[in-house]
PDB file of C-alpha atoms in Angstrom:
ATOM      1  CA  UNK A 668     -87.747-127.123  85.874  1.00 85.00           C
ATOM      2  CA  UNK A 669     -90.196-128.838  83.431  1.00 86.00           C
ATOM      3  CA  UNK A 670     -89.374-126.583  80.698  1.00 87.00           C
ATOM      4  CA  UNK A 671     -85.427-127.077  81.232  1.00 88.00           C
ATOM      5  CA  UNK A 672     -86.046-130.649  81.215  1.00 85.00           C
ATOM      6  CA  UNK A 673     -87.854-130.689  77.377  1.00 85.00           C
ATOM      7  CA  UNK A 674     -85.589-128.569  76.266  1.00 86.00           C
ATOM      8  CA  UNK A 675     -82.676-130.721  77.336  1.00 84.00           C
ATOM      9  CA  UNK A 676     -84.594-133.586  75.790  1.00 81.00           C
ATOM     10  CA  UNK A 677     -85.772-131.826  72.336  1.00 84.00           C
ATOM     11  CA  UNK A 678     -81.694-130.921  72.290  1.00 84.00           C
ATOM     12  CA  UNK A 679     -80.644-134.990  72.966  1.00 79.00           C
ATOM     13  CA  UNK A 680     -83.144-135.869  70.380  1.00 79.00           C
ATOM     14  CA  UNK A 681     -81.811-133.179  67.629  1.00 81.00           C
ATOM     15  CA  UNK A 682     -78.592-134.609  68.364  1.00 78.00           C
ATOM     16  CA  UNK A 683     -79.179-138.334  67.825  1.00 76.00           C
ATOM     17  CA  UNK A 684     -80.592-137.501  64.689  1.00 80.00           C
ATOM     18  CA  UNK A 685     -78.199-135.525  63.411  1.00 82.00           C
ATOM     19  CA  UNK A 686     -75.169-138.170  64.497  1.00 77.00           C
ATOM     20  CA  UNK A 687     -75.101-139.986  61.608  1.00 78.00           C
ATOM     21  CA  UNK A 688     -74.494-137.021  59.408  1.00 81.00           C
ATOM     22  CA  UNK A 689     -71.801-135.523  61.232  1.00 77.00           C
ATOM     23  CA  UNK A 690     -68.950-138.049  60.865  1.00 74.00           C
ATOM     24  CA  UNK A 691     -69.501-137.147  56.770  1.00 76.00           C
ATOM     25  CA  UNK A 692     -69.129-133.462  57.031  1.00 80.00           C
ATOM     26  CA  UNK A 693     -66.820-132.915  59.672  1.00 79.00           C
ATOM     27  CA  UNK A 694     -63.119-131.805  58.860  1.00 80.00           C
ATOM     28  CA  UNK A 695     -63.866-132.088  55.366  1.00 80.00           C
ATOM     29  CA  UNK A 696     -59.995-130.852  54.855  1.00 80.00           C
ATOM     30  CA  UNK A 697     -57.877-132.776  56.550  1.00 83.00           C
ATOM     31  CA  UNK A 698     -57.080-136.413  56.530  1.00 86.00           C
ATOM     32  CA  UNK A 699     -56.297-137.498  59.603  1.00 88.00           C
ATOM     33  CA  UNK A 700     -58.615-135.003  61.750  1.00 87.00           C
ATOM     34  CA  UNK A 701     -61.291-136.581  59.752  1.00 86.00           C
ATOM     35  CA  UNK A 702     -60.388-139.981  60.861  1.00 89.00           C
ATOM     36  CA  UNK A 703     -60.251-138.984  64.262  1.00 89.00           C
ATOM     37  CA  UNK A 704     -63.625-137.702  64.378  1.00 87.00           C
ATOM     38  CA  UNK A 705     -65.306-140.753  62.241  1.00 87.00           C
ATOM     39  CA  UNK A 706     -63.844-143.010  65.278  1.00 89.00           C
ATOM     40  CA  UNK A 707     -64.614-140.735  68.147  1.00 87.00           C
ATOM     41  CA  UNK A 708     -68.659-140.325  66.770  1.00 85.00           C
ATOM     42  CA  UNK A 709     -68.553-144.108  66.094  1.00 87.00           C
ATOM     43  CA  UNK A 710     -67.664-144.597  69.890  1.00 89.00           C
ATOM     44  CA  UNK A 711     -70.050-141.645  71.576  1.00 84.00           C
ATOM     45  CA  UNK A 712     -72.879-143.992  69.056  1.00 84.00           C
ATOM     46  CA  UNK A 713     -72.018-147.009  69.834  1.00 86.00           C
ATOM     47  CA  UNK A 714     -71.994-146.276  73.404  1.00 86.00           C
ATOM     48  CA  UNK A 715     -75.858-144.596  73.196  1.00 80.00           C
ATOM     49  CA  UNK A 716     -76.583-147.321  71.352  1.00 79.00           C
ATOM     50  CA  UNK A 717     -76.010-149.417  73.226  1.00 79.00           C
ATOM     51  CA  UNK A 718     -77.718-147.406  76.469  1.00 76.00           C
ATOM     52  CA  UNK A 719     -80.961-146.486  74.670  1.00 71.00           C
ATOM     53  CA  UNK A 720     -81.323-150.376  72.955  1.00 70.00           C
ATOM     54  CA  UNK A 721     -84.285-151.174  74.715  1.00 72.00           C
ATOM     55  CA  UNK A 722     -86.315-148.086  74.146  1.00 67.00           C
ATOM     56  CA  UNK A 723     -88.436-148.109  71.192  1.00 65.00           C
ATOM     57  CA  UNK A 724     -89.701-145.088  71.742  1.00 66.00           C
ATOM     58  CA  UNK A 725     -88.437-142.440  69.223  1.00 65.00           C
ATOM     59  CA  UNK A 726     -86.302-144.733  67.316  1.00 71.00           C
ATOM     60  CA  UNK A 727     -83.090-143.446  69.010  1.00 72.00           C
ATOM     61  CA  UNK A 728     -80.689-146.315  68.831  1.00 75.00           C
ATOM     62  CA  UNK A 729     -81.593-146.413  65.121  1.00 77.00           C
ATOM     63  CA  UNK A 730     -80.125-143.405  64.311  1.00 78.00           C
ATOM     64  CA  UNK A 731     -77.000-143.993  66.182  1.00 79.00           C
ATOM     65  CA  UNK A 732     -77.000-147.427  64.513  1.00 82.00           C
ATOM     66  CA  UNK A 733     -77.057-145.664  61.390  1.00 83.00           C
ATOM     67  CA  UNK A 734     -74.221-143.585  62.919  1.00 84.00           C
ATOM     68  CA  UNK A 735     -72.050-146.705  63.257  1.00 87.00           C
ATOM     69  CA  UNK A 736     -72.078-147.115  59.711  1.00 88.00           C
ATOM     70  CA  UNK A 737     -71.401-144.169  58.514  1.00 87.00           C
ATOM     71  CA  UNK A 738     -68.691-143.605  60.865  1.00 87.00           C
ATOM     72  CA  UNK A 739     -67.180-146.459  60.098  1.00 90.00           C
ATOM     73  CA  UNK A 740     -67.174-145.838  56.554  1.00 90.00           C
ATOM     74  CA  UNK A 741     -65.920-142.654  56.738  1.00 88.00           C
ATOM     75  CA  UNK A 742     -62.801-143.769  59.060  1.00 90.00           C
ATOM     76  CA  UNK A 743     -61.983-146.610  55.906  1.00 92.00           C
ATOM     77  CA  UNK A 744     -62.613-144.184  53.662  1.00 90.00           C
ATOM     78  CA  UNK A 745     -59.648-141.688  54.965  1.00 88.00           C
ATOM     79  CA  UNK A 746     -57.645-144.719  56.591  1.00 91.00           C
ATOM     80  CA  UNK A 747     -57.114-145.707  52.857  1.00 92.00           C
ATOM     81  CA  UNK A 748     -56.739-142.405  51.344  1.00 89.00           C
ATOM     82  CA  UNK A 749     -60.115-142.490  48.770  1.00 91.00           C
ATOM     83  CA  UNK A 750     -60.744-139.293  49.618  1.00 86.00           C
ATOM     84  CA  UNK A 751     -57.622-137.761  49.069  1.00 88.00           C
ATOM     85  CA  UNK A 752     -58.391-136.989  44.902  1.00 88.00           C
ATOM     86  CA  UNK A 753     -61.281-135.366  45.487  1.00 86.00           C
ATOM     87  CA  UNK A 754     -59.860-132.924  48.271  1.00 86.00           C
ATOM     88  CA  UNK A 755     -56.991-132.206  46.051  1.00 88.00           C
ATOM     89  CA  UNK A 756     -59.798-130.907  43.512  1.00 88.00           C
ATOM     90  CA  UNK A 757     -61.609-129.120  45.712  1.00 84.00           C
ATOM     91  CA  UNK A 758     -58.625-127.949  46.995  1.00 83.00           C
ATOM     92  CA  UNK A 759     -57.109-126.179  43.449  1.00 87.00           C
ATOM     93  CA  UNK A 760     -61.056-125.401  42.675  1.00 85.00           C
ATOM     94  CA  UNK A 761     -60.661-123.237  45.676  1.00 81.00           C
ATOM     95  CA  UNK A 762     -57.333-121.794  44.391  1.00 83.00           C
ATOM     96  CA  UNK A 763     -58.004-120.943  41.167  1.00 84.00           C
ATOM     97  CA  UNK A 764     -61.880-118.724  42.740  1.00 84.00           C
ATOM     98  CA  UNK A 765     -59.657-117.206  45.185  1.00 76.00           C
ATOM     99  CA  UNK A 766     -61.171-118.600  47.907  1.00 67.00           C
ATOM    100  CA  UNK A 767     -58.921-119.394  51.209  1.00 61.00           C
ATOM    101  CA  UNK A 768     -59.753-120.551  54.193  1.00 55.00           C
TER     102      UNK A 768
END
């Protein structure tokens, strides 16, 4: 039971720290999915956030802090449409190697 217990938390932790990363490289294809995702992972951190505020220990509600922000500028980012040039690049890059998805 001990055992299941650290692994759960060694799994929570990998995950907090990895949440502010995810909202940048998630759904790097499509527009709106994209958005979708940058405001679902800005709710899920502001919600642990908010729950592990008080704890100090392990700096968890910094990284989903940091998650916030990045979230959040990723959902402005494809709510205006910045990153719409770039996909279009990648996009005929991919084309012109052959390489579909």
């Amino acid at each position: 039971m001990k055992f299941l217990i650290i692994a759960l938390f060694v799994v929570f932790l990998c995950a907090a720290y990895a949440w502010p990363v995810i909202p940048l490289v998630i759904y790097p294809h499509s527009r709106w999915r994209g958005f979708w995702a940058a405001l679902y992972g800005c709710a899920v951190a502001v919600f642990f956030g908010m729950e592990f505020r008080y704890t100090n220990r392990f700096m968890v509600s910094d990284f989903f802090e940091a998650a916030v922000y990045t979230c959040t500028v990723r959902a402005i980012a494809e709510a205006t449409g910045v990153l719409e040039k770039p996909r279009q690049i990648w996009r005929k890059r991919e084309r012109e190697q052959g390489i579909f998805r």
